[in-house]
């Protein structure tokens, strides 16, 4: 089977700072590194490293061909990544000594993906394949509708959060992943509790408190504990979690098994500095047991 990912591709410029800057504050960074990032690229790398065939649907500018090549090196199918005459997306990421981050995004080519290209990519799939999206590209609603018609399992990672973006794809979703704050924002926007959403499976990630899985059909509302680790950089942990969950489901694991594996992958990820370039592979995750 295949995981199709309509996802962003960014150049991540990561600055290590003593604390996250406040309004009007100038900080001297201790270090800086540039690597592959974007929520979409992170998820594609994670799912590929977890053992799945991942077809990434996206776009870069001429300045981002290195990013497309690096995705291919990490095992991602890059045939559906277009080269456009606009800048590649990029992110400015400040990371403090506690591992927390503050991120500024420029969307660039990520908002210029053609619906025709998305349709052509999805037409190569089959019933039972997975389609995942995040709120860092255009055409999410069109892709979700097309994936649903084709019999894909349609998943949405609701970040960066925008209530209108979630509402647009919600009728087509089989699977929704969001964090605790995003869940509260969605509840406020829709006027109902997260467990009452009309989506088959919902995961709410809770950071160091673990994750919550809700399955309406079975009445499941299960909590999963997080592994204890000393965080270095939390950037990309949620994307790693999502990629591993989807890969595990793609490979036939149960949802409980998928979440447990993804929790370990995310815990290992936060002990590393960087984003897509340092996402662990399946062998590393299976060997990892936390503190």
mmCIF file of C-alpha atoms in Angstrom:
data_model
loop_
_atom_site.group_PDB
_atom_site.id
_atom_site.type_symbol
_atom_site.label_atom_id
_atom_site.label_comp_id
_atom_site.label_asym_id
_atom_site.label_seq_id
_atom_site.Cartn_x
_atom_site.Cartn_y
_atom_site.Cartn_z
ATOM 1 C CA UNK A 1 0.000 0.000 0.000
ATOM 2 C CA UNK A 2 0.996 3.671 -0.318
ATOM 3 C CA UNK A 3 0.846 6.703 1.930
ATOM 4 C CA UNK A 4 0.179 9.791 -0.198
ATOM 5 C CA UNK A 5 1.213 13.003 1.532
ATOM 6 C CA UNK A 6 0.046 16.386 0.281
ATOM 7 C CA UNK A 7 2.669 18.171 2.296
ATOM 8 C CA UNK A 8 4.919 21.172 2.741
ATOM 9 C CA UNK A 9 8.627 21.150 1.995
ATOM 10 C CA UNK A 10 10.763 23.753 3.765
ATOM 11 C CA UNK A 11 14.332 24.743 4.349
ATOM 12 C CA UNK A 12 14.604 24.912 8.136
ATOM 13 C CA UNK A 13 17.011 27.500 9.550
ATOM 14 C CA UNK A 14 17.439 26.493 13.200
ATOM 15 C CA UNK A 15 18.948 28.914 15.727
ATOM 16 C CA UNK A 16 19.937 27.797 19.222
ATOM 17 C CA UNK A 17 19.119 30.628 21.648
ATOM 18 C CA UNK A 18 19.328 31.015 25.455
ATOM 19 C CA UNK A 19 15.574 31.694 25.594
ATOM 20 C CA UNK A 20 12.793 32.441 23.152
ATOM 21 C CA UNK A 21 12.871 36.145 22.207
ATOM 22 C CA UNK A 22 10.283 38.587 23.482
ATOM 23 C CA UNK A 23 8.839 41.588 21.665
ATOM 24 C CA UNK A 24 11.587 43.997 20.619
ATOM 25 C CA UNK A 25 14.338 41.741 21.980
ATOM 26 C CA UNK A 26 17.551 40.970 20.076
ATOM 27 C CA UNK A 27 19.298 37.715 20.943
ATOM 28 C CA UNK A 28 22.694 36.322 20.005
ATOM 29 C CA UNK A 29 22.262 32.769 18.698
ATOM 30 C CA UNK A 30 24.767 30.179 19.898
ATOM 31 C CA UNK A 31 24.588 28.163 16.695
ATOM 32 C CA UNK A 32 22.697 27.868 13.397
ATOM 33 C CA UNK A 33 22.074 24.984 11.032
ATOM 34 C CA UNK A 34 20.002 24.555 7.878
ATOM 35 C CA UNK A 35 18.211 21.324 7.039
ATOM 36 C CA UNK A 36 15.157 19.738 5.488
ATOM 37 C CA UNK A 37 11.847 20.502 7.170
ATOM 38 C CA UNK A 38 8.204 21.405 6.767
ATOM 39 C CA UNK A 39 5.471 19.404 8.466
ATOM 40 C CA UNK A 40 4.817 17.523 5.248
ATOM 41 C CA UNK A 41 8.424 16.595 4.574
ATOM 42 C CA UNK A 42 8.891 15.555 8.202
ATOM 43 C CA UNK A 43 5.894 13.224 8.028
ATOM 44 C CA UNK A 44 7.034 11.720 4.739
ATOM 45 C CA UNK A 45 10.512 11.019 6.089
ATOM 46 C CA UNK A 46 9.098 9.547 9.298
ATOM 47 C CA UNK A 47 6.688 7.231 7.472
ATOM 48 C CA UNK A 48 9.382 6.147 5.005
ATOM 49 C CA UNK A 49 11.878 5.473 7.802
ATOM 50 C CA UNK A 50 9.180 3.498 9.590
ATOM 51 C CA UNK A 51 8.954 1.138 6.614
ATOM 52 C CA UNK A 52 6.202 2.433 4.304
ATOM 53 C CA UNK A 53 6.088 3.440 0.661
ATOM 54 C CA UNK A 54 5.443 7.192 0.763
ATOM 55 C CA UNK A 55 4.545 9.316 -2.270
ATOM 56 C CA UNK A 56 4.983 13.012 -1.505
ATOM 57 C CA UNK A 57 2.812 15.534 -3.373
ATOM 58 C CA UNK A 58 4.257 19.028 -3.190
ATOM 59 C CA UNK A 59 6.359 21.743 -4.788
ATOM 60 C CA UNK A 60 9.701 23.498 -4.464
ATOM 61 C CA UNK A 61 11.397 26.364 -6.264
ATOM 62 C CA UNK A 62 14.702 26.169 -8.094
ATOM 63 C CA UNK A 63 16.360 26.945 -4.778
ATOM 64 C CA UNK A 64 14.851 23.815 -3.255
ATOM 65 C CA UNK A 65 15.931 21.026 -5.574
ATOM 66 C CA UNK A 66 18.317 19.866 -2.848
ATOM 67 C CA UNK A 67 15.283 19.291 -0.589
ATOM 68 C CA UNK A 68 13.576 17.103 -3.190
ATOM 69 C CA UNK A 69 16.796 15.142 -3.645
ATOM 70 C CA UNK A 70 17.186 14.673 0.098
ATOM 71 C CA UNK A 71 13.638 13.343 0.409
ATOM 72 C CA UNK A 72 14.490 10.793 -2.258
ATOM 73 C CA UNK A 73 17.652 9.830 -0.357
ATOM 74 C CA UNK A 74 15.484 9.146 2.684
ATOM 75 C CA UNK A 75 13.316 6.733 0.698
ATOM 76 C CA UNK A 76 10.418 9.002 -0.281
ATOM 77 C CA UNK A 77 8.856 8.770 -3.765
ATOM 78 C CA UNK A 78 9.411 12.291 -5.150
ATOM 79 C CA UNK A 79 7.862 11.922 -8.608
ATOM 80 C CA UNK A 80 4.936 14.161 -7.629
ATOM 81 C CA UNK A 81 7.036 17.076 -6.354
ATOM 82 C CA UNK A 82 6.888 19.921 -8.877
ATOM 83 C CA UNK A 83 9.563 22.541 -9.530
ATOM 84 C CA UNK A 84 7.976 26.009 -9.738
ATOM 85 C CA UNK A 85 9.185 29.533 -10.433
ATOM 86 C CA UNK A 86 8.576 30.681 -6.851
ATOM 87 C CA UNK A 87 10.782 30.408 -3.752
ATOM 88 C CA UNK A 88 10.857 27.198 -1.753
ATOM 89 C CA UNK A 89 9.123 27.452 1.610
ATOM 90 C CA UNK A 90 11.336 28.081 4.595
ATOM 91 C CA UNK A 91 11.161 28.362 8.372
ATOM 92 C CA UNK A 92 13.071 30.382 10.941
ATOM 93 C CA UNK A 93 13.183 28.253 14.101
ATOM 94 C CA UNK A 94 14.398 29.471 17.484
ATOM 95 C CA UNK A 95 15.096 26.689 20.002
ATOM 96 C CA UNK A 96 15.811 27.433 23.672
ATOM 97 C CA UNK A 97 17.695 25.473 26.331
ATOM 98 C CA UNK A 98 14.521 23.657 27.428
ATOM 99 C CA UNK A 99 13.955 22.398 23.882
ATOM 100 C CA UNK A 100 10.944 24.637 23.262
ATOM 101 C CA UNK A 101 10.666 26.460 19.947
ATOM 102 C CA UNK A 102 9.183 29.465 18.176
ATOM 103 C CA UNK A 103 8.765 29.220 14.396
ATOM 104 C CA UNK A 104 8.186 31.731 11.582
ATOM 105 C CA UNK A 105 7.088 30.275 8.224
ATOM 106 C CA UNK A 106 7.205 31.482 4.627
ATOM 107 C CA UNK A 107 4.921 29.246 2.563
ATOM 108 C CA UNK A 108 6.439 29.871 -0.870
ATOM 109 C CA UNK A 109 5.899 26.991 -3.305
ATOM 110 C CA UNK A 110 3.852 25.073 -0.736
ATOM 111 C CA UNK A 111 0.833 27.271 -1.569
ATOM 112 C CA UNK A 112 1.177 26.872 -5.346
ATOM 113 C CA UNK A 113 0.514 23.131 -5.818
ATOM 114 C CA UNK A 114 -1.888 22.539 -8.714
ATOM 115 C CA UNK A 115 -5.077 20.542 -8.215
ATOM 116 C CA UNK A 116 -4.408 18.766 -11.518
ATOM 117 C CA UNK A 117 -1.072 17.522 -10.176
ATOM 118 C CA UNK A 118 -2.767 16.307 -6.993
ATOM 119 C CA UNK A 119 -5.413 14.468 -8.998
ATOM 120 C CA UNK A 120 -2.831 12.801 -11.216
ATOM 121 C CA UNK A 121 -0.830 11.660 -8.200
ATOM 122 C CA UNK A 122 -3.842 10.228 -6.368
ATOM 123 C CA UNK A 123 -5.053 8.429 -9.487
ATOM 124 C CA UNK A 124 -2.027 6.146 -9.149
ATOM 125 C CA UNK A 125 -3.326 4.870 -5.801
ATOM 126 C CA UNK A 126 -5.868 2.234 -4.858
ATOM 127 C CA UNK A 127 -8.650 1.663 -2.347
ATOM 128 C CA UNK A 128 -7.199 1.364 1.141
ATOM 129 C CA UNK A 129 -4.248 3.662 0.549
ATOM 130 C CA UNK A 130 -3.707 6.532 3.001
ATOM 131 C CA UNK A 131 -3.862 10.247 2.219
ATOM 132 C CA UNK A 132 -2.455 12.657 4.810
ATOM 133 C CA UNK A 133 -2.492 16.463 4.748
ATOM 134 C CA UNK A 134 -1.498 19.356 7.008
ATOM 135 C CA UNK A 135 -2.401 23.049 6.964
ATOM 136 C CA UNK A 136 0.807 24.172 5.215
ATOM 137 C CA UNK A 137 -0.313 23.739 1.597
ATOM 138 C CA UNK A 138 -3.168 24.846 -0.626
ATOM 139 C CA UNK A 139 -5.854 22.525 -2.068
ATOM 140 C CA UNK A 140 -6.443 20.525 1.105
ATOM 141 C CA UNK A 141 -10.215 20.329 0.667
ATOM 142 C CA UNK A 142 -9.975 19.278 -2.990
ATOM 143 C CA UNK A 143 -7.443 16.595 -2.120
ATOM 144 C CA UNK A 144 -9.517 15.302 0.795
ATOM 145 C CA UNK A 145 -12.618 15.071 -1.394
ATOM 146 C CA UNK A 146 -10.699 13.272 -4.164
ATOM 147 C CA UNK A 147 -9.075 10.864 -1.711
ATOM 148 C CA UNK A 148 -12.416 10.038 -0.117
ATOM 149 C CA UNK A 149 -13.989 9.290 -3.512
ATOM 150 C CA UNK A 150 -11.089 6.964 -4.333
ATOM 151 C CA UNK A 151 -11.597 5.000 -1.125
ATOM 152 C CA UNK A 152 -8.453 6.231 0.634
ATOM 153 C CA UNK A 153 -8.170 6.508 4.399
ATOM 154 C CA UNK A 154 -8.075 10.306 4.672
ATOM 155 C CA UNK A 155 -6.052 11.765 7.540
ATOM 156 C CA UNK A 156 -5.572 15.393 8.576
ATOM 157 C CA UNK A 157 -2.934 16.733 10.952
ATOM 158 C CA UNK A 158 -4.578 19.978 12.041
ATOM 159 C CA UNK A 159 -1.498 22.198 12.263
ATOM 160 C CA UNK A 160 -0.851 25.046 11.997
ATOM 161 C CA UNK A 161 -4.380 25.239 13.379
ATOM 162 C CA UNK A 162 -7.093 27.115 11.521
ATOM 163 C CA UNK A 163 -10.715 26.331 12.315
ATOM 164 C CA UNK A 164 -11.942 27.075 8.794
ATOM 165 C CA UNK A 165 -9.323 24.752 7.280
ATOM 166 C CA UNK A 166 -10.434 21.906 9.549
ATOM 167 C CA UNK A 167 -14.113 22.560 8.811
ATOM 168 C CA UNK A 168 -13.422 22.366 5.066
ATOM 169 C CA UNK A 169 -11.899 18.872 5.231
ATOM 170 C CA UNK A 170 -13.889 17.454 8.161
ATOM 171 C CA UNK A 171 -16.675 15.868 6.040
ATOM 172 C CA UNK A 172 -14.087 13.738 4.202
ATOM 173 C CA UNK A 173 -11.925 12.644 7.133
ATOM 174 C CA UNK A 174 -11.449 9.152 8.538
ATOM 175 C CA UNK A 175 -8.677 10.177 10.905
ATOM 176 C CA UNK A 176 -7.866 13.450 12.673
ATOM 177 C CA UNK A 177 -4.658 14.166 14.620
ATOM 178 C CA UNK A 178 -4.242 17.335 16.659
ATOM 179 C CA UNK A 179 -2.618 18.505 19.871
ATOM 180 C CA UNK A 180 -4.327 19.467 23.121
ATOM 181 C CA UNK A 181 -4.512 23.191 22.371
ATOM 182 C CA UNK A 182 -5.784 22.563 18.832
ATOM 183 C CA UNK A 183 -8.446 20.213 20.202
ATOM 184 C CA UNK A 184 -9.679 22.957 22.550
ATOM 185 C CA UNK A 185 -9.717 25.453 19.677
ATOM 186 C CA UNK A 186 -11.699 23.079 17.477
ATOM 187 C CA UNK A 187 -14.203 22.384 20.254
ATOM 188 C CA UNK A 188 -14.734 26.130 20.656
ATOM 189 C CA UNK A 189 -15.111 26.652 16.899
ATOM 190 C CA UNK A 190 -17.623 23.823 16.408
ATOM 191 C CA UNK A 191 -19.434 24.043 19.725
ATOM 192 C CA UNK A 192 -19.048 20.369 20.606
ATOM 193 C CA UNK A 193 -16.586 18.113 22.378
ATOM 194 C CA UNK A 194 -13.781 16.399 20.491
ATOM 195 C CA UNK A 195 -15.265 12.958 21.214
ATOM 196 C CA UNK A 196 -18.467 14.039 19.457
ATOM 197 C CA UNK A 197 -16.777 14.893 16.143
ATOM 198 C CA UNK A 198 -17.976 12.854 13.164
ATOM 199 C CA UNK A 199 -14.563 11.258 12.489
ATOM 200 C CA UNK A 200 -13.846 7.534 12.883
ATOM 201 C CA UNK A 201 -10.521 7.935 14.693
ATOM 202 C CA UNK A 202 -9.145 10.941 16.547
ATOM 203 C CA UNK A 203 -5.783 11.246 18.291
ATOM 204 C CA UNK A 204 -5.047 14.154 20.617
ATOM 205 C CA UNK A 205 -1.340 14.443 21.380
ATOM 206 C CA UNK A 206 -0.568 15.705 24.885
ATOM 207 C CA UNK A 207 3.192 16.326 24.785
ATOM 208 C CA UNK A 208 4.896 14.952 27.896
ATOM 209 C CA UNK A 209 1.508 13.653 29.108
ATOM 210 C CA UNK A 210 1.208 11.212 26.205
ATOM 211 C CA UNK A 211 -1.709 10.865 23.802
ATOM 212 C CA UNK A 212 -5.441 10.164 23.724
ATOM 213 C CA UNK A 213 -7.177 7.958 21.134
ATOM 214 C CA UNK A 214 -10.918 8.232 20.501
ATOM 215 C CA UNK A 215 -12.823 5.762 18.322
ATOM 216 C CA UNK A 216 -16.514 6.615 18.177
ATOM 217 C CA UNK A 217 -17.735 3.295 16.763
ATOM 218 C CA UNK A 218 -16.249 1.190 19.560
ATOM 219 C CA UNK A 219 -16.599 3.789 22.307
ATOM 220 C CA UNK A 220 -12.836 3.746 22.848
ATOM 221 C CA UNK A 221 -11.309 6.673 24.732
ATOM 222 C CA UNK A 222 -7.825 5.472 25.655
ATOM 223 C CA UNK A 223 -4.840 7.270 27.135
ATOM 224 C CA UNK A 224 -1.231 6.371 26.285
ATOM 225 C CA UNK A 225 1.625 7.398 28.568
ATOM 226 C CA UNK A 226 4.646 9.196 27.121
ATOM 227 C CA UNK A 227 8.172 7.864 27.614
ATOM 228 C CA UNK A 228 10.332 9.899 29.965
ATOM 229 C CA UNK A 229 13.218 11.627 28.191
ATOM 230 C CA UNK A 230 15.309 14.765 28.549
ATOM 231 C CA UNK A 231 14.248 16.990 25.627
ATOM 232 C CA UNK A 232 16.811 18.772 23.467
ATOM 233 C CA UNK A 233 14.541 20.028 20.670
ATOM 234 C CA UNK A 234 10.792 19.429 20.352
ATOM 235 C CA UNK A 235 10.652 20.557 16.702
ATOM 236 C CA UNK A 236 9.239 17.829 14.461
ATOM 237 C CA UNK A 237 8.196 15.497 17.278
ATOM 238 C CA UNK A 238 4.506 15.715 16.391
ATOM 239 C CA UNK A 239 5.261 15.139 12.718
ATOM 240 C CA UNK A 240 7.381 12.114 13.601
ATOM 241 C CA UNK A 241 4.505 10.781 15.701
ATOM 242 C CA UNK A 242 2.048 11.187 12.815
ATOM 243 C CA UNK A 243 4.352 9.588 10.248
ATOM 244 C CA UNK A 244 4.959 6.581 12.492
ATOM 245 C CA UNK A 245 1.279 6.126 13.331
ATOM 246 C CA UNK A 246 0.299 6.120 9.663
ATOM 247 C CA UNK A 247 3.137 3.793 8.684
ATOM 248 C CA UNK A 248 2.233 1.325 11.418
ATOM 249 C CA UNK A 249 -1.407 1.310 10.315
ATOM 250 C CA UNK A 250 -0.283 0.916 6.703
ATOM 251 C CA UNK A 251 1.764 -2.111 7.749
ATOM 252 C CA UNK A 252 -1.222 -3.728 9.480
ATOM 253 C CA UNK A 253 -0.637 -2.891 13.153
ATOM 254 C CA UNK A 254 -3.603 -2.087 15.378
ATOM 255 C CA UNK A 255 -4.219 1.515 16.397
ATOM 256 C CA UNK A 256 -2.995 0.803 19.917
ATOM 257 C CA UNK A 257 0.222 -0.732 18.617
ATOM 258 C CA UNK A 258 0.657 2.140 16.155
ATOM 259 C CA UNK A 259 0.309 4.792 18.853
ATOM 260 C CA UNK A 260 2.697 3.012 21.214
ATOM 261 C CA UNK A 261 5.333 2.786 18.481
ATOM 262 C CA UNK A 262 4.802 6.418 17.482
ATOM 263 C CA UNK A 263 5.166 7.546 21.101
ATOM 264 C CA UNK A 264 8.602 5.921 21.214
ATOM 265 C CA UNK A 265 9.599 7.532 17.916
ATOM 266 C CA UNK A 266 8.523 10.983 19.106
ATOM 267 C CA UNK A 267 10.309 10.533 22.440
ATOM 268 C CA UNK A 268 13.524 9.617 20.671
ATOM 269 C CA UNK A 269 13.082 12.517 18.270
ATOM 270 C CA UNK A 270 13.017 15.155 21.029
ATOM 271 C CA UNK A 271 16.441 14.002 22.223
ATOM 272 C CA UNK A 272 17.923 15.175 18.900
ATOM 273 C CA UNK A 273 18.593 18.642 17.490
ATOM 274 C CA UNK A 274 17.012 19.173 14.066
ATOM 275 C CA UNK A 275 14.016 18.133 12.006
ATOM 276 C CA UNK A 276 13.663 15.758 9.033
ATOM 277 C CA UNK A 277 17.365 14.989 8.843
ATOM 278 C CA UNK A 278 17.415 13.429 12.332
ATOM 279 C CA UNK A 279 14.122 11.501 12.362
ATOM 280 C CA UNK A 280 14.933 8.003 13.649
ATOM 281 C CA UNK A 281 14.439 4.857 11.607
ATOM 282 C CA UNK A 282 12.378 1.867 12.703
ATOM 283 C CA UNK A 283 15.337 -0.123 14.023
ATOM 284 C CA UNK A 284 16.374 2.769 16.281
ATOM 285 C CA UNK A 285 12.829 3.258 17.556
ATOM 286 C CA UNK A 286 12.306 -0.421 18.354
ATOM 287 C CA UNK A 287 15.556 -0.440 20.346
ATOM 288 C CA UNK A 288 14.702 2.737 22.280
ATOM 289 C CA UNK A 289 13.248 2.497 25.787
ATOM 290 C CA UNK A 290 13.584 6.062 27.150
ATOM 291 C CA UNK A 291 15.197 6.964 30.463
#
